[in-house]
């Protein structure tokens, strides 16, 4: 009875989130990026259905893509103009004059949909949470309407404003009302323009994202001066930047720059900055000056021309660094990383890197992608996982150095996952390991049995390999996985009956089992499976790369 009582208590405790105040639950929903994810919360319980409905009544999302296809034209046939007394002034002035012809039916319907929604749903509200407007064609024709719609949103004290305007060779110039709002906390812009003379005073702005925009150093300076509470700032593929200098933002925690034009330097002075991303062009000569960011914890650099000296100088400024990602830093040749705080390190396609000395006693995760393993020395006694993707440029790859590296983990509880597109080898003990010659190796070392199962499951899904070879103990959890998921697979698996996209088990046609003698199993795999598939999946790209979400 005690166990049941405790279980019930844990079940009650597990749903404490539902007891939070409504405004906090609305904030949680704001953190979900996909509308489908937000909609799914409505089926959690009756209370969450009410929360979702109340939240959606304050969120307005207008996406022109829904009106692009011929099917969409039929779907929105029912939309008609509102009675004259409910029409906006801009609609009366511009609509029939500019878009009265039948050659633009989808644009007309999009405008009618937005106008009608604003008049019937938005206008009666005292304030709104989010206004999202994504326009993909005929932006120039829609400009007067967009100005009006955005002004309505700011008049309703909008908190989150997201404007996406895709035009060929032009930029949608934002109205001044956007830059003097006292309620906007999140501003996301794509393809928009900001005038040099724009007065920027967004006193409550916390998040600023500008993508594919034409901005200059002065405009960035104006944002910095007029938005003192910014915590998250991202400049992605923007034109016109030359000397980017950001300071005087005491709350800045996250900063990202993806270079589009010829950026000469990035200078950051932000004592509370914890995360910084820089993705430069292949020809980038941008100088990074990061001495004023002593509390940085997460650093991602994609910089093809960053030399050893520049890297070593910058890395010395970050004694608290916990995660370091170096992507396609082709000019690096010899680096040394000394840190007692570093927990995760990734070196991905730094093709000229010949020597890496790593002294990071608290490192938990290491990842390397390249043609040759450049590690000269490595002190990382707390490692929990290692990911290696080694692709040789030679006809045959002789992995002696790689085998020597892996042998260093023998006796430390690591399990080895070694795979090419057609073969998978799993070793739960590293003693007596011998790597065969191959062109491509995907290698992962982990201490987690669950992670090993996930790796195998993922590889079976993506590549449909021909053989699986295992060296395991008789009590291995992996044997249970093999027995239940592969050897005893139903002829018609029921695992995906509610999904149109099926898992790998639906394509597995036949399995042949080969077992090795117990005497040989001490130094060789104890089991091998030959797999026959009914169809091949779409292969993943050969090159492995870390991706960041922006």
Short mmCIF file of C-alpha atoms in Angstrom, two decimals:
data_model
loop_
_atom_site.label_atom_id
_atom_site.label_comp_id
_atom_site.label_asym_id
_atom_site.label_seq_id
_atom_site.Cartn_x
_atom_site.Cartn_y
_atom_site.Cartn_z
CA UNK A 1 0.00 0.00 0.00
CA UNK A 2 2.86 2.35 0.73
CA UNK A 3 4.22 1.95 -2.77
CA UNK A 4 0.84 2.74 -4.32
CA UNK A 5 0.48 5.85 -2.15
CA UNK A 6 3.93 7.08 -3.15
CA UNK A 7 3.21 6.42 -6.81
CA UNK A 8 -0.03 8.38 -6.55
CA UNK A 9 1.79 11.25 -4.88
CA UNK A 10 4.40 11.28 -7.63
CA UNK A 11 1.62 11.33 -10.24
CA UNK A 12 0.04 14.34 -8.54
CA UNK A 13 3.41 16.07 -8.25
CA UNK A 14 4.13 15.40 -11.93
CA UNK A 15 1.20 17.61 -12.97
CA UNK A 16 2.08 20.63 -10.85
CA UNK A 17 2.79 22.53 -14.04
CA UNK A 18 -0.95 22.60 -14.78
CA UNK A 19 -1.53 24.46 -11.52
CA UNK A 20 0.63 27.41 -12.57
CA UNK A 21 -1.08 30.77 -13.19
CA UNK A 22 -2.55 31.25 -16.66
CA UNK A 23 -0.09 33.96 -17.73
CA UNK A 24 2.86 31.65 -16.94
CA UNK A 25 1.28 28.82 -18.93
CA UNK A 26 0.79 31.25 -21.81
CA UNK A 27 4.50 32.09 -21.59
CA UNK A 28 5.36 28.38 -21.76
CA UNK A 29 3.30 28.08 -24.95
CA UNK A 30 5.19 31.06 -26.37
CA UNK A 31 8.41 29.07 -26.07
CA UNK A 32 7.08 26.39 -28.44
CA UNK A 33 8.19 27.34 -31.95
CA UNK A 34 5.83 25.18 -34.01
CA UNK A 35 2.05 25.86 -34.14
CA UNK A 36 1.40 22.09 -34.23
CA UNK A 37 3.26 21.64 -30.94
CA UNK A 38 1.14 24.37 -29.37
CA UNK A 39 -2.05 22.73 -30.68
CA UNK A 40 -1.04 19.35 -29.23
CA UNK A 41 -1.15 20.76 -25.69
CA UNK A 42 -4.92 21.10 -26.03
CA UNK A 43 -5.37 17.32 -25.71
CA UNK A 44 -3.41 16.99 -22.44
CA UNK A 45 -6.42 17.74 -20.28
CA UNK A 46 -9.56 19.86 -20.13
CA UNK A 47 -7.63 22.63 -18.40
CA UNK A 48 -4.95 22.65 -21.11
CA UNK A 49 -7.67 22.86 -23.76
CA UNK A 50 -8.98 26.00 -22.05
CA UNK A 51 -5.44 27.38 -21.75
CA UNK A 52 -4.77 26.71 -25.44
CA UNK A 53 -8.03 28.37 -26.50
CA UNK A 54 -7.38 31.44 -24.36
CA UNK A 55 -3.79 31.63 -25.65
CA UNK A 56 -4.79 31.34 -29.30
CA UNK A 57 -7.30 34.14 -28.88
CA UNK A 58 -4.32 36.47 -28.33
CA UNK A 59 -2.11 35.04 -31.11
CA UNK A 60 -2.46 36.08 -34.76
CA UNK A 61 -0.57 34.25 -37.50
CA UNK A 62 -0.96 35.31 -41.14
CA UNK A 63 1.08 33.27 -43.62
CA UNK A 64 0.67 33.96 -47.35
CA UNK A 65 1.91 30.49 -48.32
CA UNK A 66 -1.49 29.11 -47.34
CA UNK A 67 -2.95 31.07 -50.25
CA UNK A 68 -0.49 30.11 -52.98
CA UNK A 69 -1.81 26.84 -54.42
CA UNK A 70 -4.91 26.23 -56.51
CA UNK A 71 -6.30 24.11 -53.67
CA UNK A 72 -5.91 27.11 -51.40
CA UNK A 73 -7.93 29.19 -53.87
CA UNK A 74 -10.85 26.81 -53.50
CA UNK A 75 -10.47 26.65 -49.73
CA UNK A 76 -10.85 30.40 -49.32
CA UNK A 77 -13.66 30.90 -51.85
CA UNK A 78 -16.09 31.72 -49.08
CA UNK A 79 -14.20 34.86 -48.01
CA UNK A 80 -16.04 38.03 -48.87
CA UNK A 81 -15.46 41.69 -47.92
CA UNK A 82 -16.99 42.82 -44.65
CA UNK A 83 -19.83 45.35 -44.62
CA UNK A 84 -18.59 48.82 -45.49
CA UNK A 85 -19.00 50.10 -41.92
CA UNK A 86 -16.55 47.45 -40.66
CA UNK A 87 -13.91 47.92 -43.36
CA UNK A 88 -10.65 49.67 -42.50
CA UNK A 89 -9.86 52.98 -44.14
CA UNK A 90 -6.84 51.53 -45.97
CA UNK A 91 -9.02 48.77 -47.38
CA UNK A 92 -11.55 51.28 -48.71
CA UNK A 93 -8.82 53.44 -50.24
CA UNK A 94 -6.51 50.87 -51.80
CA UNK A 95 -8.16 47.50 -52.26
CA UNK A 96 -10.43 48.00 -55.26
CA UNK A 97 -8.11 50.58 -56.81
CA UNK A 98 -4.91 48.45 -56.71
CA UNK A 99 -6.14 44.86 -56.57
CA UNK A 100 -9.54 44.96 -58.14
CA UNK A 101 -8.61 42.81 -61.13
CA UNK A 102 -9.35 39.09 -61.20
CA UNK A 103 -5.73 38.36 -62.24
CA UNK A 104 -4.72 38.49 -58.56
CA UNK A 105 -7.34 36.30 -56.86
CA UNK A 106 -5.05 34.73 -54.25
CA UNK A 107 -3.63 38.06 -53.13
CA UNK A 108 -7.16 39.43 -52.87
CA UNK A 109 -8.23 36.49 -50.72
CA UNK A 110 -5.18 36.82 -48.46
CA UNK A 111 -5.94 40.50 -47.90
CA UNK A 112 -9.60 39.76 -47.23
CA UNK A 113 -8.66 37.03 -44.75
CA UNK A 114 -6.32 39.31 -42.77
CA UNK A 115 -8.71 42.26 -42.87
CA UNK A 116 -11.68 40.18 -41.76
CA UNK A 117 -9.72 38.51 -38.96
CA UNK A 118 -8.47 41.82 -37.65
CA UNK A 119 -11.94 43.35 -37.72
CA UNK A 120 -13.74 40.42 -36.08
CA UNK A 121 -11.15 38.93 -33.72
CA UNK A 122 -8.35 41.40 -33.07
CA UNK A 123 -10.10 44.77 -32.85
CA UNK A 124 -12.27 43.82 -29.84
CA UNK A 125 -9.21 42.81 -27.76
CA UNK A 126 -7.43 45.25 -25.41
CA UNK A 127 -4.03 43.66 -26.15
CA UNK A 128 -2.47 40.74 -28.02
CA UNK A 129 0.43 38.39 -27.31
CA UNK A 130 1.84 37.71 -30.78
CA UNK A 131 1.44 39.02 -34.33
CA UNK A 132 3.14 37.07 -37.13
CA UNK A 133 2.99 38.22 -40.75
CA UNK A 134 4.81 36.20 -43.45
CA UNK A 135 4.51 37.57 -47.00
CA UNK A 136 6.24 35.84 -49.91
CA UNK A 137 5.08 37.51 -53.13
CA UNK A 138 3.81 40.90 -54.36
CA UNK A 139 5.15 42.58 -51.24
CA UNK A 140 5.25 45.93 -53.03
CA UNK A 141 1.50 45.70 -53.73
CA UNK A 142 0.84 44.69 -50.14
CA UNK A 143 3.00 47.39 -48.51
CA UNK A 144 0.16 49.81 -47.58
CA UNK A 145 -1.83 46.93 -46.08
CA UNK A 146 1.19 45.61 -44.18
CA UNK A 147 1.85 49.06 -42.74
CA UNK A 148 -1.74 49.21 -41.54
CA UNK A 149 -1.79 45.68 -40.09
CA UNK A 150 1.46 46.20 -38.19
CA UNK A 151 0.22 49.52 -36.85
CA UNK A 152 -2.94 47.81 -35.59
CA UNK A 153 -0.78 45.22 -33.80
CA UNK A 154 1.35 47.87 -32.09
CA UNK A 155 -1.79 49.81 -31.11
CA UNK A 156 -2.96 46.61 -29.39
CA UNK A 157 0.22 46.48 -27.29
CA UNK A 158 1.64 43.42 -29.02
CA UNK A 159 4.43 41.58 -27.14
CA UNK A 160 5.92 39.50 -29.98
CA UNK A 161 6.18 40.83 -33.53
CA UNK A 162 7.42 38.56 -36.35
CA UNK A 163 7.59 40.04 -39.89
CA UNK A 164 8.86 38.03 -42.86
CA UNK A 165 8.90 39.86 -46.20
CA UNK A 166 10.58 38.06 -49.10
CA UNK A 167 11.17 40.32 -52.09
CA UNK A 168 13.54 40.15 -55.08
CA UNK A 169 16.14 42.89 -54.74
CA UNK A 170 13.94 45.03 -52.48
CA UNK A 171 13.35 45.41 -48.78
CA UNK A 172 10.09 46.12 -47.02
CA UNK A 173 10.60 49.35 -45.05
CA UNK A 174 9.13 48.96 -41.61
CA UNK A 175 6.86 51.73 -40.31
CA UNK A 176 8.24 53.93 -37.52
CA UNK A 177 5.60 52.69 -35.02
CA UNK A 178 7.50 49.42 -34.71
CA UNK A 179 10.59 51.12 -33.28
CA UNK A 180 8.91 53.13 -30.53
CA UNK A 181 6.68 50.45 -29.05
CA UNK A 182 6.79 50.21 -25.27
CA UNK A 183 5.33 46.66 -25.21
CA UNK A 184 7.33 44.68 -27.79
CA UNK A 185 9.61 42.17 -26.05
CA UNK A 186 10.47 40.04 -29.10
CA UNK A 187 11.13 41.42 -32.60
CA UNK A 188 11.95 39.02 -35.45
CA UNK A 189 12.50 40.48 -38.91
CA UNK A 190 13.32 38.93 -42.29
CA UNK A 191 13.87 40.83 -45.54
CA UNK A 192 12.94 44.15 -43.98
CA UNK A 193 14.59 47.53 -44.21
CA UNK A 194 15.34 50.05 -41.48
CA UNK A 195 16.00 53.66 -42.38
CA UNK A 196 19.16 55.36 -41.10
CA UNK A 197 17.00 58.10 -39.63
CA UNK A 198 14.66 55.71 -37.80
CA UNK A 199 14.22 56.59 -34.14
CA UNK A 200 14.67 53.37 -32.16
CA UNK A 201 13.35 53.27 -28.62
CA UNK A 202 12.23 49.79 -27.62
CA UNK A 203 12.67 49.98 -23.88
CA UNK A 204 11.30 46.47 -23.15
CA UNK A 205 12.82 44.54 -26.06
CA UNK A 206 14.51 41.31 -24.92
CA UNK A 207 14.93 39.39 -28.19
CA UNK A 208 16.04 40.84 -31.54
CA UNK A 209 16.53 38.78 -34.70
CA UNK A 210 17.33 40.35 -38.08
CA UNK A 211 17.77 38.04 -41.09
CA UNK A 212 18.54 38.79 -44.76
CA UNK A 213 18.22 42.52 -44.16
CA UNK A 214 20.16 45.52 -45.39
CA UNK A 215 21.52 47.18 -42.26
CA UNK A 216 24.68 49.08 -41.49
CA UNK A 217 26.84 49.70 -38.44
CA UNK A 218 24.89 52.84 -37.52
CA UNK A 219 21.56 50.98 -37.45
CA UNK A 220 23.01 48.29 -35.17
CA UNK A 221 24.39 51.05 -32.94
CA UNK A 222 20.93 52.67 -32.80
CA UNK A 223 19.37 49.37 -31.73
CA UNK A 224 22.01 48.90 -29.04
CA UNK A 225 21.46 52.40 -27.70
CA UNK A 226 17.67 52.27 -27.88
CA UNK A 227 17.11 48.74 -26.52
CA UNK A 228 18.98 48.51 -23.18
CA UNK A 229 17.31 45.25 -22.05
CA UNK A 230 18.27 43.02 -25.01
CA UNK A 231 19.21 39.50 -23.89
CA UNK A 232 19.27 37.66 -27.24
CA UNK A 233 20.54 39.31 -30.45
CA UNK A 234 20.99 37.60 -33.84
CA UNK A 235 22.21 39.08 -37.13
CA UNK A 236 21.83 36.39 -39.80
CA UNK A 237 22.95 36.89 -43.43
CA UNK A 238 22.54 40.67 -43.29
CA UNK A 239 23.97 43.01 -45.93
CA UNK A 240 25.95 46.18 -45.27
CA UNK A 241 27.76 45.44 -42.02
CA UNK A 242 31.46 46.33 -41.88
CA UNK A 243 32.61 47.12 -38.34
CA UNK A 244 30.25 45.48 -35.87
CA UNK A 245 30.72 46.80 -32.35
CA UNK A 246 28.30 45.86 -29.58
CA UNK A 247 28.61 47.14 -26.03
CA UNK A 248 26.43 48.84 -23.39
CA UNK A 249 24.03 45.87 -23.22
CA UNK A 250 24.37 44.68 -19.61
CA UNK A 251 21.79 41.89 -20.01
CA UNK A 252 23.06 40.47 -23.32
CA UNK A 253 23.29 36.69 -22.88
CA UNK A 254 23.27 35.31 -26.43
CA UNK A 255 24.70 36.77 -29.64
CA UNK A 256 24.88 35.26 -33.14
CA UNK A 257 26.38 36.55 -36.39
CA UNK A 258 26.12 34.83 -39.79
CA UNK A 259 28.23 36.79 -42.25
CA UNK A 260 26.73 37.71 -45.64
CA UNK A 261 28.81 40.66 -46.84
CA UNK A 262 32.45 41.56 -46.18
CA UNK A 263 32.45 41.98 -42.42
CA UNK A 264 35.82 43.31 -41.26
CA UNK A 265 35.55 42.94 -37.50
CA UNK A 266 33.27 41.91 -34.67
CA UNK A 267 34.02 43.51 -31.33
CA UNK A 268 31.95 42.46 -28.33
CA UNK A 269 32.04 43.99 -24.89
CA UNK A 270 29.39 42.13 -22.92
CA UNK A 271 30.34 40.94 -19.47
CA UNK A 272 27.22 38.75 -19.09
CA UNK A 273 27.40 37.13 -22.53
CA UNK A 274 27.28 33.32 -22.19
CA UNK A 275 26.68 32.14 -25.80
CA UNK A 276 28.30 33.39 -29.00
CA UNK A 277 28.01 32.03 -32.57
CA UNK A 278 30.03 33.27 -35.53
CA UNK A 279 29.51 31.73 -38.98
CA UNK A 280 31.76 33.39 -41.52
CA UNK A 281 31.90 33.10 -45.30
CA UNK A 282 34.58 30.92 -46.87
CA UNK A 283 36.48 34.05 -47.89
CA UNK A 284 35.92 35.80 -44.55
CA UNK A 285 38.77 37.87 -43.14
CA UNK A 286 36.73 39.08 -40.19
CA UNK A 287 38.69 39.78 -37.01
CA UNK A 288 37.04 38.67 -33.78
CA UNK A 289 37.69 40.82 -30.71
CA UNK A 290 36.09 39.09 -27.73
CA UNK A 291 38.25 40.16 -24.80
CA UNK A 292 35.26 41.79 -23.10
CA UNK A 293 33.29 38.52 -22.79
CA UNK A 294 34.93 36.86 -19.82
CA UNK A 295 31.80 34.93 -18.75
CA UNK A 296 31.32 33.13 -22.07
CA UNK A 297 30.25 29.48 -21.66
CA UNK A 298 29.20 28.39 -25.18
CA UNK A 299 31.30 29.28 -28.23
CA UNK A 300 30.65 28.22 -31.86
CA UNK A 301 33.05 29.36 -34.57
CA UNK A 302 32.84 28.69 -38.30
CA UNK A 303 35.73 30.72 -39.66
CA UNK A 304 37.74 29.36 -42.61
CA UNK A 305 40.59 31.87 -42.23
CA UNK A 306 41.02 32.05 -38.46
CA UNK A 307 44.69 31.31 -37.76
CA UNK A 308 46.14 29.45 -34.78
CA UNK A 309 47.33 32.65 -33.09
CA UNK A 310 43.92 34.33 -33.30
CA UNK A 311 42.16 31.25 -31.93
CA UNK A 312 44.59 30.82 -29.02
CA UNK A 313 44.31 34.52 -28.15
CA UNK A 314 40.51 34.47 -28.07
CA UNK A 315 40.18 31.17 -26.23
CA UNK A 316 42.38 32.51 -23.44
CA UNK A 317 39.70 35.08 -22.57
CA UNK A 318 37.12 32.45 -21.57
CA UNK A 319 38.06 30.66 -18.31
CA UNK A 320 34.42 29.54 -17.81
CA UNK A 321 33.94 28.00 -21.26
CA UNK A 322 31.87 24.77 -21.12
CA UNK A 323 31.07 24.07 -24.80
CA UNK A 324 33.33 24.70 -27.80
CA UNK A 325 32.35 23.96 -31.44
CA UNK A 326 34.85 24.57 -34.23
CA UNK A 327 33.28 24.09 -37.69
CA UNK A 328 35.23 24.24 -40.97
CA UNK A 329 38.03 26.31 -39.45
CA UNK A 330 40.32 25.32 -42.31
CA UNK A 331 43.26 27.59 -41.41
CA UNK A 332 43.79 25.97 -38.00
CA UNK A 333 46.82 23.66 -37.94
CA UNK A 334 47.99 23.33 -34.32
CA UNK A 335 45.83 24.16 -31.33
CA UNK A 336 46.01 23.69 -27.59
CA UNK A 337 42.93 23.66 -25.37
CA UNK A 338 43.49 23.92 -21.61
CA UNK A 339 40.34 24.11 -19.50
CA UNK A 340 39.03 22.60 -16.28
CA UNK A 341 35.48 23.80 -17.11
CA UNK A 342 35.07 22.47 -20.66
CA UNK A 343 32.38 19.76 -20.91
CA UNK A 344 31.75 19.42 -24.64
CA UNK A 345 34.19 19.80 -27.56
CA UNK A 346 33.49 19.37 -31.28
CA UNK A 347 36.02 19.64 -34.11
CA UNK A 348 34.16 19.33 -37.42
CA UNK A 349 35.84 19.40 -40.84
CA UNK A 350 38.82 21.53 -39.86
CA UNK A 351 40.73 19.98 -42.78
CA UNK A 352 44.22 21.38 -42.13
CA UNK A 353 44.25 20.58 -38.43
CA UNK A 354 47.33 18.41 -37.81
CA UNK A 355 47.80 18.66 -34.08
CA UNK A 356 45.36 19.11 -31.19
CA UNK A 357 46.50 19.01 -27.58
CA UNK A 358 43.57 18.78 -25.18
CA UNK A 359 43.84 19.05 -21.41
CA UNK A 360 40.25 19.14 -20.16
CA UNK A 361 39.82 16.87 -17.12
CA UNK A 362 36.06 17.54 -16.88
CA UNK A 363 35.29 16.98 -20.57
CA UNK A 364 32.20 14.75 -20.95
CA UNK A 365 31.65 14.69 -24.73
CA UNK A 366 34.09 14.84 -27.65
CA UNK A 367 33.22 14.87 -31.37
CA UNK A 368 35.53 14.85 -34.38
CA UNK A 369 34.76 14.82 -38.12
CA UNK A 370 37.56 14.83 -40.66
CA UNK A 371 40.06 12.88 -42.73
CA UNK A 372 42.80 12.19 -40.17
CA UNK A 373 42.62 12.05 -36.38
CA UNK A 374 44.82 14.99 -35.24
CA UNK A 375 44.94 14.31 -31.48
CA UNK A 376 48.49 14.52 -30.15
CA UNK A 377 47.57 14.37 -26.48
CA UNK A 378 44.28 14.17 -24.63
CA UNK A 379 43.64 14.39 -20.89
CA UNK A 380 39.90 13.89 -20.39
CA UNK A 381 39.40 11.44 -17.55
CA UNK A 382 35.63 12.03 -17.20
CA UNK A 383 34.62 11.40 -20.83
CA UNK A 384 31.20 9.77 -21.23
CA UNK A 385 30.85 9.75 -25.03
CA UNK A 386 33.09 10.07 -28.09
CA UNK A 387 31.84 10.57 -31.68
CA UNK A 388 34.22 10.12 -34.60
CA UNK A 389 33.42 10.35 -38.29
CA UNK A 390 36.63 9.69 -40.18
CA UNK A 391 36.53 9.76 -43.98
CA UNK A 392 39.83 9.13 -45.70
CA UNK A 393 40.81 10.80 -48.96
CA UNK A 394 42.91 7.75 -49.77
CA UNK A 395 41.69 4.71 -51.68
CA UNK A 396 41.95 2.62 -48.51
CA UNK A 397 42.03 3.86 -44.94
CA UNK A 398 44.56 2.27 -42.57
CA UNK A 399 43.14 3.14 -39.15
CA UNK A 400 46.19 2.39 -36.99
CA UNK A 401 46.17 5.73 -35.18
CA UNK A 402 42.42 5.47 -34.74
CA UNK A 403 42.71 2.00 -33.24
CA UNK A 404 45.41 3.24 -30.89
CA UNK A 405 43.13 6.10 -29.81
CA UNK A 406 40.20 3.77 -29.15
CA UNK A 407 42.42 1.33 -27.24
CA UNK A 408 42.98 4.09 -24.69
CA UNK A 409 39.37 3.63 -23.54
CA UNK A 410 39.74 -0.11 -22.83
CA UNK A 411 38.77 -1.05 -19.29
CA UNK A 412 36.88 2.21 -18.65
CA UNK A 413 33.35 0.92 -19.28
CA UNK A 414 33.00 2.17 -22.86
CA UNK A 415 31.01 0.43 -25.59
CA UNK A 416 31.97 0.90 -29.24
CA UNK A 417 29.60 1.52 -32.15
CA UNK A 418 31.43 1.30 -35.48
CA UNK A 419 29.54 1.63 -38.75
CA UNK A 420 29.73 2.23 -42.46
CA UNK A 421 26.70 2.41 -44.72
CA UNK A 422 26.55 -1.36 -45.21
CA UNK A 423 28.03 -2.76 -42.00
CA UNK A 424 27.60 -2.21 -38.28
CA UNK A 425 29.93 -3.56 -35.60
CA UNK A 426 29.18 -3.24 -31.89
CA UNK A 427 31.66 -4.11 -29.17
CA UNK A 428 30.64 -4.00 -25.54
CA UNK A 429 34.26 -4.72 -24.67
CA UNK A 430 37.25 -3.14 -26.40
CA UNK A 431 39.80 -5.81 -25.55
CA UNK A 432 41.31 -7.42 -28.67
CA UNK A 433 39.70 -4.89 -31.01
CA UNK A 434 40.93 -4.90 -34.60
CA UNK A 435 39.60 -2.31 -37.07
CA UNK A 436 39.28 -3.36 -40.69
CA UNK A 437 40.30 -1.20 -43.62
CA UNK A 438 37.46 0.98 -44.90
CA UNK A 439 36.83 4.27 -46.64
CA UNK A 440 34.35 5.62 -44.10
CA UNK A 441 34.06 5.12 -40.39
CA UNK A 442 31.35 6.41 -38.11
CA UNK A 443 32.54 5.63 -34.62
CA UNK A 444 30.93 6.35 -31.29
CA UNK A 445 32.09 5.39 -27.82
CA UNK A 446 29.57 5.56 -25.02
CA UNK A 447 29.10 4.30 -21.47
CA UNK A 448 25.31 4.25 -21.85
CA UNK A 449 23.53 1.03 -22.92
CA UNK A 450 20.48 3.10 -23.87
CA UNK A 451 22.59 5.34 -26.09
CA UNK A 452 24.00 2.26 -27.82
CA UNK A 453 20.47 1.06 -28.62
CA UNK A 454 19.55 4.52 -29.91
CA UNK A 455 22.60 4.57 -32.19
CA UNK A 456 21.72 1.19 -33.65
CA UNK A 457 18.06 2.13 -34.08
CA UNK A 458 19.02 5.34 -35.85
CA UNK A 459 21.49 3.62 -38.20
CA UNK A 460 18.99 0.92 -39.13
CA UNK A 461 16.46 3.63 -39.95
CA UNK A 462 18.81 5.75 -42.07
CA UNK A 463 20.91 3.24 -44.00
CA UNK A 464 19.44 -0.32 -43.95
CA UNK A 465 22.87 -1.97 -43.47
CA UNK A 466 23.52 -5.49 -44.77
CA UNK A 467 25.29 -6.92 -41.74
CA UNK A 468 25.27 -6.43 -37.96
CA UNK A 469 28.09 -7.91 -35.91
CA UNK A 470 28.17 -7.94 -32.11
CA UNK A 471 30.54 -8.81 -29.32
CA UNK A 472 28.40 -8.79 -26.19
CA UNK A 473 28.09 -10.42 -22.81
CA UNK A 474 25.36 -13.07 -22.24
CA UNK A 475 23.44 -10.66 -19.97
CA UNK A 476 23.66 -7.64 -22.28
CA UNK A 477 20.61 -5.40 -22.67
CA UNK A 478 21.54 -5.19 -26.33
CA UNK A 479 20.73 -8.89 -26.78
CA UNK A 480 17.19 -8.17 -25.58
CA UNK A 481 16.88 -5.44 -28.21
CA UNK A 482 18.16 -7.76 -30.95
CA UNK A 483 15.85 -10.57 -29.84
CA UNK A 484 12.69 -8.47 -29.59
CA UNK A 485 13.15 -5.96 -32.39
CA UNK A 486 15.00 -8.00 -35.04
CA UNK A 487 14.86 -11.77 -34.52
CA UNK A 488 11.25 -11.89 -33.29
CA UNK A 489 9.94 -9.14 -35.56
CA UNK A 490 6.33 -9.60 -36.61
CA UNK A 491 5.63 -10.11 -40.29
CA UNK A 492 3.53 -6.94 -40.25
CA UNK A 493 4.76 -4.77 -37.36
CA UNK A 494 2.09 -2.83 -35.51
CA UNK A 495 4.45 -0.19 -34.11
CA UNK A 496 3.65 2.46 -36.75
CA UNK A 497 0.00 1.82 -37.58
CA UNK A 498 -0.92 5.44 -36.82
CA UNK A 499 1.90 6.93 -38.90
CA UNK A 500 2.26 7.25 -42.66
CA UNK A 501 6.07 7.17 -42.42
CA UNK A 502 7.13 3.71 -41.24
CA UNK A 503 10.16 2.74 -39.18
CA UNK A 504 12.93 0.38 -40.34
CA UNK A 505 11.15 -2.72 -39.01
CA UNK A 506 8.58 -2.45 -41.83
CA UNK A 507 11.34 -2.74 -44.45
CA UNK A 508 13.25 -5.64 -42.87
CA UNK A 509 12.39 -8.71 -44.96
CA UNK A 510 14.64 -11.47 -43.66
CA UNK A 511 17.35 -12.12 -41.04
CA UNK A 512 20.03 -14.80 -40.96
CA UNK A 513 21.85 -15.47 -37.68
CA UNK A 514 25.45 -16.65 -37.40
CA UNK A 515 26.87 -17.43 -33.96
CA UNK A 516 30.54 -17.86 -33.05
CA UNK A 517 31.98 -20.35 -30.59
CA UNK A 518 32.46 -19.27 -26.98
CA UNK A 519 36.23 -19.83 -27.23
CA UNK A 520 36.54 -17.35 -30.06
CA UNK A 521 34.17 -14.83 -28.51
CA UNK A 522 36.83 -13.67 -26.06
CA UNK A 523 38.57 -11.78 -28.85
CA UNK A 524 35.97 -11.81 -31.66
CA UNK A 525 32.31 -10.83 -32.05
CA UNK A 526 29.96 -13.51 -30.77
CA UNK A 527 27.07 -12.95 -33.19
CA UNK A 528 26.49 -11.74 -36.74
CA UNK A 529 23.22 -10.96 -38.52
CA UNK A 530 22.73 -10.80 -42.26
CA UNK A 531 19.85 -8.48 -43.12
CA UNK A 532 17.71 -8.40 -46.23
CA UNK A 533 15.61 -5.32 -46.91
CA UNK A 534 12.56 -4.81 -49.10
CA UNK A 535 13.42 -1.20 -49.90
CA UNK A 536 16.21 1.30 -49.33
CA UNK A 537 15.64 4.55 -47.44
CA UNK A 538 16.74 7.93 -48.66
CA UNK A 539 20.38 8.17 -47.52
CA UNK A 540 21.60 10.90 -45.24
CA UNK A 541 24.37 13.21 -46.45
CA UNK A 542 27.77 11.60 -46.14
CA UNK A 543 29.28 14.50 -44.26
CA UNK A 544 28.39 14.98 -40.63
CA UNK A 545 27.96 18.50 -39.37
CA UNK A 546 26.65 20.09 -36.21
CA UNK A 547 23.70 22.36 -36.83
CA UNK A 548 22.44 25.16 -34.60
CA UNK A 549 18.90 26.44 -34.43
CA UNK A 550 18.34 30.11 -34.94
#
